[in-house]
Amino acid sequence: MADLDFDKRLTIWAMDQMHTLDSIMGVLRMDYNLPIEYLSERDGLTTYEKTLQIEWRPADSEEFSVETLQVGGEDYNYISAIGKYEDSLGETRAVIDGRVVLPREYRVFNKTVDAIFFENHGRVYCILDVSVSQEKRVRSVLFGQGYKKLKKEEWGKVQHDKLVQYRLDSDFFYWLFNKRGQKINIQSVEGKEDYIVSLIDIHAVSQLSEREVYDNKSEGADVLGSLPTLSGLGTNQSVYEGGLHIIMPDMQLLTKVTNSCTCVLDSVRSVISKEGETSNVMDEFPKTSILIYTILFPGLLSRYHAEKINGEWSAEKGEKQRKAWALDVIKQLASDNAITLEDIEEILY
């Protein structure tokens, strides 16, 4: 497989429990503009020049509206929005010699974030395409989670991490890696049509040693055949990220998935199906994000827990798989270093 370019990062937040999609439309329409404090007392500048322009806009229409999308046989209501916000230089760089203010275009920078607000099991969630470096800024200026003038009580509390329903523990990754090359029915519910996903390959594994002293990251096709990865898995290191190549009925997905269900996508090789045609996953952002966070992850987690309950994935089976990975390491090292059975017996006994 050619080198992958993970260029889109999707993460999910839970809105305050007081919110519905209708109330979310209300807070999206609020005024978010912020004064640039160090320019507030300067004469000769317009209000626009002294203000950061921050707002939510509808993604595909003139007004915010609740739309409906059917995925996996279920209807999901959602709002598609674009957050527009500005950052500015600090005073020492924006004001020359303490006197001359740079023109606005040289000190203020435009940024955007795509967002999908959707309702699921009575709670509103938001899926965002946002970088790690901008997450905190977005929460502050667009979700009202900052302090003083940045705070907007209308949003309530936004839960941006440790969402119980979107937590993938290390054992989940071991279970999933064990499924490589298999088809998984993630919606085996009576009365509903099966929804089959194929786990084609694992292309990245990130692990921490027992005391979290060493961080081992491996990437590439057939990464489960590499010695560093197999050694870590064979010694039951904690896995916190996996690179997945998944084919679903509606989508092919190449992504890195963290233990909080954050997805970093290769948006070129990840494609989505719509009305018999394929397109870039980000061209169909509502369908892509809702598929991932209402069908794929909940479905995989449900199947994982079901197999733990019915014994298909037990502690004994996990140990058996780790033993197989450890034996692969021994086999490769023995072959590469001309180690004989006698050599192994000598150090063991």
Short mmCIF file of C-alpha atoms in Angstrom, two decimals:
data_model
loop_
_atom_site.label_atom_id
_atom_site.label_comp_id
_atom_site.label_asym_id
_atom_site.label_seq_id
_atom_site.Cartn_x
_atom_site.Cartn_y
_atom_site.Cartn_z
CA MET A 1 0.00 0.00 0.00
CA ALA A 2 1.30 3.45 -0.90
CA ASP A 3 2.08 5.91 1.87
CA LEU A 4 -1.12 7.14 3.50
CA ASP A 5 -1.87 10.81 4.00
CA PHE A 6 -3.98 11.29 7.12
CA ASP A 7 -5.24 14.81 6.52
CA LYS A 8 -8.66 15.00 8.18
CA ARG A 9 -9.29 14.62 11.90
CA LEU A 10 -12.80 13.90 13.17
CA THR A 11 -13.68 14.02 16.85
CA ILE A 12 -16.95 13.82 18.75
CA TRP A 13 -18.24 15.93 21.63
CA ALA A 14 -21.43 15.64 23.66
CA MET A 15 -23.56 18.74 24.13
CA ASP A 16 -25.09 19.69 27.46
CA GLN A 17 -28.06 17.46 28.27
CA MET A 18 -30.40 20.45 28.29
CA HIS A 19 -30.05 20.81 24.53
CA THR A 20 -32.15 19.55 21.66
CA LEU A 21 -31.43 20.21 17.99
CA ASP A 22 -33.97 23.04 18.09
CA SER A 23 -32.23 24.72 21.02
CA ILE A 24 -28.85 24.21 19.33
CA MET A 25 -30.13 26.23 16.35
CA GLY A 26 -30.82 29.04 18.80
CA VAL A 27 -27.30 29.16 20.23
CA LEU A 28 -25.76 28.88 16.76
CA ARG A 29 -27.47 32.16 15.84
CA MET A 30 -25.94 34.13 18.75
CA ASP A 31 -23.38 36.92 18.40
CA TYR A 32 -19.87 35.57 18.96
CA ASN A 33 -17.77 38.56 17.87
CA LEU A 34 -14.96 39.49 20.26
CA PRO A 35 -13.20 42.84 20.80
CA ILE A 36 -9.43 42.87 20.44
CA GLU A 37 -8.59 44.15 23.92
CA TYR A 38 -5.33 45.93 23.10
CA LEU A 39 -7.08 47.99 20.40
CA SER A 40 -10.16 48.94 22.40
CA GLU A 41 -8.88 52.40 23.41
CA ARG A 42 -7.24 53.32 20.11
CA ASP A 43 -8.74 56.11 18.03
CA GLY A 44 -8.86 56.12 14.26
CA LEU A 45 -9.91 52.48 13.92
CA THR A 46 -13.35 51.22 12.97
CA THR A 47 -15.25 48.76 15.14
CA TYR A 48 -14.58 46.12 12.49
CA GLU A 49 -10.82 46.72 12.69
CA LYS A 50 -10.95 46.29 16.47
CA THR A 51 -13.10 43.14 16.48
CA LEU A 52 -12.60 39.45 15.76
CA GLN A 53 -15.43 38.17 13.55
CA ILE A 54 -16.73 34.87 14.92
CA GLU A 55 -19.94 33.14 13.88
CA TRP A 56 -21.74 29.95 12.98
CA ARG A 57 -23.21 29.64 9.50
CA PRO A 58 -25.42 27.01 7.86
CA ALA A 59 -23.31 24.70 5.73
CA ASP A 60 -25.62 24.26 2.75
CA SER A 61 -28.44 26.80 2.99
CA GLU A 62 -29.38 30.31 4.04
CA GLU A 63 -30.86 29.27 7.38
CA PHE A 64 -30.11 26.64 9.99
CA SER A 65 -32.42 23.68 9.65
CA VAL A 66 -32.83 20.15 10.96
CA GLU A 67 -32.31 17.61 8.20
CA THR A 68 -32.77 13.85 8.17
CA LEU A 69 -30.38 11.23 6.86
CA GLN A 70 -30.96 7.49 6.71
CA VAL A 71 -27.96 5.28 7.39
CA GLY A 72 -27.95 1.63 8.35
CA GLY A 73 -31.74 1.52 8.13
CA GLU A 74 -32.16 4.28 10.75
CA ASP A 75 -33.16 7.94 10.39
CA TYR A 76 -30.92 10.50 12.08
CA ASN A 77 -31.75 14.17 12.51
CA TYR A 78 -28.86 16.59 12.20
CA ILE A 79 -27.76 20.19 11.64
CA SER A 80 -24.86 20.90 9.32
CA ALA A 81 -22.87 24.01 10.26
CA ILE A 82 -19.60 25.81 9.60
CA GLY A 83 -17.87 27.66 12.41
CA LYS A 84 -15.97 30.71 11.20
CA TYR A 85 -13.53 32.38 13.56
CA GLU A 86 -10.51 34.64 13.54
CA ASP A 87 -7.20 34.67 15.37
CA SER A 88 -4.98 37.72 15.68
CA LEU A 89 -1.38 38.56 16.39
CA GLY A 90 -0.44 39.64 19.88
CA GLU A 91 -0.01 43.33 20.66
CA THR A 92 3.80 43.30 20.37
CA ARG A 93 3.61 42.04 16.79
CA ALA A 94 0.44 43.81 15.68
CA VAL A 95 1.45 47.28 16.90
CA ILE A 96 4.77 48.61 15.58
CA ASP A 97 6.80 50.65 18.09
CA GLY A 98 3.69 50.86 20.24
CA ARG A 99 2.16 53.36 17.78
CA VAL A 100 1.35 51.99 14.32
CA VAL A 101 -1.28 49.26 14.06
CA LEU A 102 -0.75 46.85 11.19
CA PRO A 103 -3.53 46.70 8.59
CA ARG A 104 -6.15 44.13 9.56
CA GLU A 105 -5.23 41.66 6.80
CA TYR A 106 -1.71 41.35 8.24
CA ARG A 107 -2.71 40.71 11.84
CA VAL A 108 -6.00 38.79 11.64
CA PHE A 109 -6.35 35.28 10.20
CA ASN A 110 -9.49 33.42 9.10
CA LYS A 111 -10.20 29.84 10.12
CA THR A 112 -13.12 27.47 9.77
CA VAL A 113 -14.37 24.23 11.26
CA ASP A 114 -17.00 21.88 9.80
CA ALA A 115 -19.49 20.48 12.30
CA ILE A 116 -22.43 18.10 12.34
CA PHE A 117 -24.84 18.25 15.29
CA PHE A 118 -26.95 15.11 15.51
CA GLU A 119 -29.37 13.54 17.92
CA ASN A 120 -28.97 9.97 19.16
CA HIS A 121 -30.76 8.27 22.06
CA GLY A 122 -31.99 11.59 23.43
CA ARG A 123 -28.61 13.38 23.44
CA VAL A 124 -27.14 15.89 21.00
CA TYR A 125 -23.60 15.25 19.83
CA CYS A 126 -21.29 17.23 17.60
CA ILE A 127 -18.77 15.77 15.15
CA LEU A 128 -16.06 18.21 14.13
CA ASP A 129 -13.31 18.24 11.55
CA VAL A 130 -10.71 20.01 13.70
CA SER A 131 -6.97 19.77 14.33
CA VAL A 132 -5.49 19.06 17.75
CA SER A 133 -3.96 22.53 17.88
CA GLN A 134 -7.33 24.26 17.27
CA GLU A 135 -9.60 22.16 19.50
CA LYS A 136 -9.25 24.34 22.59
CA ARG A 137 -9.70 27.55 20.60
CA VAL A 138 -12.85 26.21 18.94
CA ARG A 139 -14.34 25.18 22.28
CA SER A 140 -13.64 28.64 23.68
CA VAL A 141 -14.87 30.94 20.93
CA LEU A 142 -17.51 28.84 19.12
CA PHE A 143 -18.88 26.69 21.96
CA GLY A 144 -18.67 29.32 24.70
CA GLN A 145 -16.41 27.25 26.95
CA GLY A 146 -13.86 29.99 27.63
CA TYR A 147 -13.69 32.57 30.42
CA LYS A 148 -15.00 36.11 30.85
CA LYS A 149 -16.14 37.40 27.43
CA LEU A 150 -15.55 34.00 25.85
CA LYS A 151 -18.00 32.29 28.20
CA LYS A 152 -21.52 31.71 26.90
CA GLU A 153 -23.75 30.06 29.47
CA GLU A 154 -26.31 29.23 26.79
CA TRP A 155 -24.11 26.34 25.66
CA GLY A 156 -23.89 24.80 29.11
CA LYS A 157 -21.12 22.26 29.55
CA VAL A 158 -19.63 20.61 26.46
CA GLN A 159 -18.12 17.19 27.17
CA HIS A 160 -15.14 16.90 24.85
CA ASP A 161 -13.47 13.79 26.25
CA LYS A 162 -14.15 10.58 28.19
CA LEU A 163 -17.48 9.89 26.52
CA VAL A 164 -18.32 6.46 27.91
CA GLN A 165 -20.12 5.32 24.78
CA TYR A 166 -17.09 6.23 22.65
CA ARG A 167 -14.29 4.66 24.69
CA LEU A 168 -12.16 1.94 23.10
CA ASP A 169 -10.08 0.14 25.71
CA SER A 170 -6.93 -1.83 24.94
CA ASP A 171 -8.76 -5.15 24.97
CA PHE A 172 -11.11 -3.82 22.29
CA PHE A 173 -8.14 -3.22 20.00
CA TYR A 174 -6.82 -6.74 20.69
CA TRP A 175 -10.25 -8.12 19.79
CA LEU A 176 -10.36 -6.02 16.63
CA PHE A 177 -6.83 -6.91 15.52
CA ASN A 178 -7.81 -10.55 15.92
CA LYS A 179 -10.54 -9.89 13.31
CA ARG A 180 -8.13 -8.82 10.57
CA GLY A 181 -9.19 -10.26 7.23
CA GLN A 182 -12.66 -11.12 8.51
CA LYS A 183 -16.20 -9.88 7.93
CA ILE A 184 -17.99 -8.57 11.02
CA ASN A 185 -21.75 -8.21 11.34
CA ILE A 186 -22.11 -5.11 13.50
CA GLN A 187 -25.91 -4.93 13.44
CA SER A 188 -27.12 -8.44 14.13
CA VAL A 189 -30.43 -7.36 15.67
CA GLU A 190 -33.60 -9.33 15.14
CA GLY A 191 -35.84 -7.59 12.64
CA LYS A 192 -33.03 -5.52 11.15
CA GLU A 193 -31.01 -6.16 8.05
CA ASP A 194 -27.44 -7.31 8.72
CA TYR A 195 -24.74 -4.68 8.32
CA ILE A 196 -21.42 -6.28 7.38
CA VAL A 197 -18.05 -4.57 7.59
CA SER A 198 -14.83 -6.13 6.32
CA LEU A 199 -11.62 -5.44 8.24
CA ILE A 200 -9.19 -5.61 5.34
CA ASP A 201 -5.98 -4.76 7.17
CA ILE A 202 -4.36 -3.12 10.18
CA HIS A 203 -1.85 -0.50 9.05
CA ALA A 204 -0.88 1.17 12.35
CA VAL A 205 -0.55 0.16 16.00
CA SER A 206 0.38 2.47 18.88
CA GLN A 207 1.22 0.87 22.23
CA LEU A 208 2.47 1.79 25.67
CA SER A 209 4.60 -0.48 27.83
CA GLU A 210 3.21 -1.80 31.13
CA ARG A 211 4.41 1.21 33.13
CA GLU A 212 3.79 3.54 30.19
CA VAL A 213 7.52 4.21 29.95
CA TYR A 214 7.94 3.31 26.28
CA ASP A 215 5.69 4.45 23.44
CA ASN A 216 5.88 2.16 20.42
CA LYS A 217 4.30 3.29 17.15
CA SER A 218 4.38 1.12 14.03
CA GLU A 219 2.91 1.90 10.63
CA GLY A 220 2.73 0.24 7.23
CA ALA A 221 0.95 -2.51 5.34
CA ASP A 222 0.81 -5.80 7.27
CA VAL A 223 1.96 -4.04 10.43
CA LEU A 224 0.80 -7.07 12.42
CA GLY A 225 3.71 -8.92 10.87
CA SER A 226 6.36 -6.50 12.16
CA LEU A 227 8.57 -7.48 15.09
CA PRO A 228 8.05 -4.29 17.17
CA THR A 229 4.26 -4.62 16.91
CA LEU A 230 4.17 -8.35 17.57
CA SER A 231 6.55 -8.01 20.52
CA GLY A 232 4.32 -5.40 22.12
CA LEU A 233 1.13 -7.35 21.50
CA GLY A 234 2.75 -10.57 22.70
CA THR A 235 3.62 -8.93 26.01
CA ASN A 236 0.11 -7.42 26.36
CA GLN A 237 1.17 -3.80 26.03
CA SER A 238 -1.64 -1.26 26.22
CA VAL A 239 -2.91 -0.27 22.77
CA TYR A 240 -4.34 3.24 22.41
CA GLU A 241 -4.53 3.65 18.63
CA GLY A 242 -5.08 1.43 15.61
CA GLY A 243 -4.90 2.08 11.88
CA LEU A 244 -7.81 0.44 10.09
CA HIS A 245 -8.70 -0.32 6.49
CA ILE A 246 -12.43 -1.04 6.59
CA ILE A 247 -14.97 -1.63 3.84
CA MET A 248 -18.62 -0.99 4.70
CA PRO A 249 -21.71 -1.19 2.50
CA ASP A 250 -21.62 2.61 2.14
CA MET A 251 -17.97 3.47 2.56
CA GLN A 252 -14.30 2.48 2.35
CA LEU A 253 -12.39 3.92 5.27
CA LEU A 254 -8.65 4.26 5.85
CA THR A 255 -8.16 5.81 9.25
CA LYS A 256 -6.25 5.93 12.48
CA VAL A 257 -8.59 5.49 15.44
CA THR A 258 -7.71 6.55 18.99
CA ASN A 259 -9.12 5.15 22.22
CA SER A 260 -11.55 8.11 22.34
CA CYS A 261 -12.92 7.35 18.85
CA THR A 262 -11.11 10.26 17.24
CA CYS A 263 -10.55 9.40 13.57
CA VAL A 264 -7.72 10.74 11.44
CA LEU A 265 -8.71 9.98 7.85
CA ASP A 266 -6.87 9.55 4.62
CA SER A 267 -9.51 11.53 2.75
CA VAL A 268 -8.12 10.65 -0.68
CA ARG A 269 -8.33 6.87 -0.29
CA SER A 270 -11.44 6.95 1.87
CA VAL A 271 -14.55 7.09 -0.31
CA ILE A 272 -18.27 7.06 0.31
CA SER A 273 -21.09 5.65 -1.80
CA LYS A 274 -24.19 7.63 -2.66
CA GLU A 275 -26.81 6.63 -5.20
CA GLY A 276 -24.46 4.17 -6.87
CA GLU A 277 -21.55 6.61 -7.20
CA THR A 278 -18.49 7.17 -5.04
CA SER A 279 -17.09 10.46 -3.82
CA ASN A 280 -14.57 11.86 -1.38
CA VAL A 281 -15.67 11.30 2.23
CA MET A 282 -15.39 15.00 3.03
CA ASP A 283 -17.64 15.91 0.09
CA GLU A 284 -20.35 13.97 1.94
CA PHE A 285 -19.40 15.08 5.44
CA PRO A 286 -22.83 14.57 7.08
CA LYS A 287 -23.15 11.00 5.81
CA THR A 288 -19.50 10.15 6.52
CA SER A 289 -19.55 11.41 10.09
CA ILE A 290 -22.94 9.97 10.99
CA LEU A 291 -21.97 6.58 9.54
CA ILE A 292 -18.80 6.51 11.61
CA TYR A 293 -20.32 7.63 14.91
CA THR A 294 -23.78 6.03 14.82
CA ILE A 295 -23.13 2.81 12.90
CA LEU A 296 -19.45 1.84 12.79
CA PHE A 297 -18.15 2.51 16.31
CA PRO A 298 -21.34 1.74 18.23
CA GLY A 299 -21.73 -1.40 16.11
CA LEU A 300 -18.18 -2.60 16.69
CA LEU A 301 -18.43 -1.90 20.42
CA SER A 302 -21.75 -3.73 20.62
CA ARG A 303 -20.29 -6.76 18.81
CA TYR A 304 -17.20 -6.69 21.03
CA HIS A 305 -19.26 -6.70 24.25
CA ALA A 306 -21.58 -9.40 22.87
CA GLU A 307 -18.63 -11.68 22.10
CA LYS A 308 -17.22 -11.11 25.59
CA ILE A 309 -20.55 -12.10 27.11
CA ASN A 310 -21.10 -15.21 24.97
CA GLY A 311 -17.50 -16.38 25.28
CA GLU A 312 -16.42 -15.87 21.66
CA TRP A 313 -13.81 -13.44 23.01
CA SER A 314 -12.62 -14.54 26.44
CA ALA A 315 -9.49 -13.98 28.51
CA GLU A 316 -8.31 -17.42 27.44
CA LYS A 317 -8.77 -16.62 23.76
CA GLY A 318 -6.99 -13.33 24.20
CA GLU A 319 -4.07 -15.15 25.80
CA LYS A 320 -4.06 -17.68 22.95
CA GLN A 321 -3.86 -14.88 20.37
CA ARG A 322 -1.06 -13.12 22.27
CA LYS A 323 0.82 -16.41 22.46
CA ALA A 324 0.50 -16.80 18.70
CA TRP A 325 1.90 -13.30 18.17
CA ALA A 326 4.76 -13.98 20.60
CA LEU A 327 5.61 -17.23 18.81
CA ASP A 328 5.74 -15.31 15.52
CA VAL A 329 8.36 -13.05 17.10
CA ILE A 330 10.40 -16.03 18.27
CA LYS A 331 10.13 -17.65 14.85
CA GLN A 332 11.29 -14.52 13.03
CA LEU A 333 14.19 -13.87 15.42
CA ALA A 334 15.28 -17.50 15.28
CA SER A 335 15.26 -17.42 11.49
CA ASP A 336 17.09 -14.08 11.22
CA ASN A 337 19.78 -15.08 13.73
CA ALA A 338 20.19 -18.80 12.96
CA ILE A 339 18.96 -19.69 16.45
CA THR A 340 18.37 -23.41 16.91
CA LEU A 341 15.97 -25.25 19.16
CA GLU A 342 18.95 -26.26 21.25
CA ASP A 343 19.86 -22.60 21.72
CA ILE A 344 16.37 -21.84 22.95
CA GLU A 345 16.27 -24.85 25.27
CA GLU A 346 19.63 -23.82 26.73
CA ILE A 347 18.37 -20.42 27.92
CA LEU A 348 14.98 -21.77 29.02
CA TYR A 349 16.18 -24.74 30.98
#
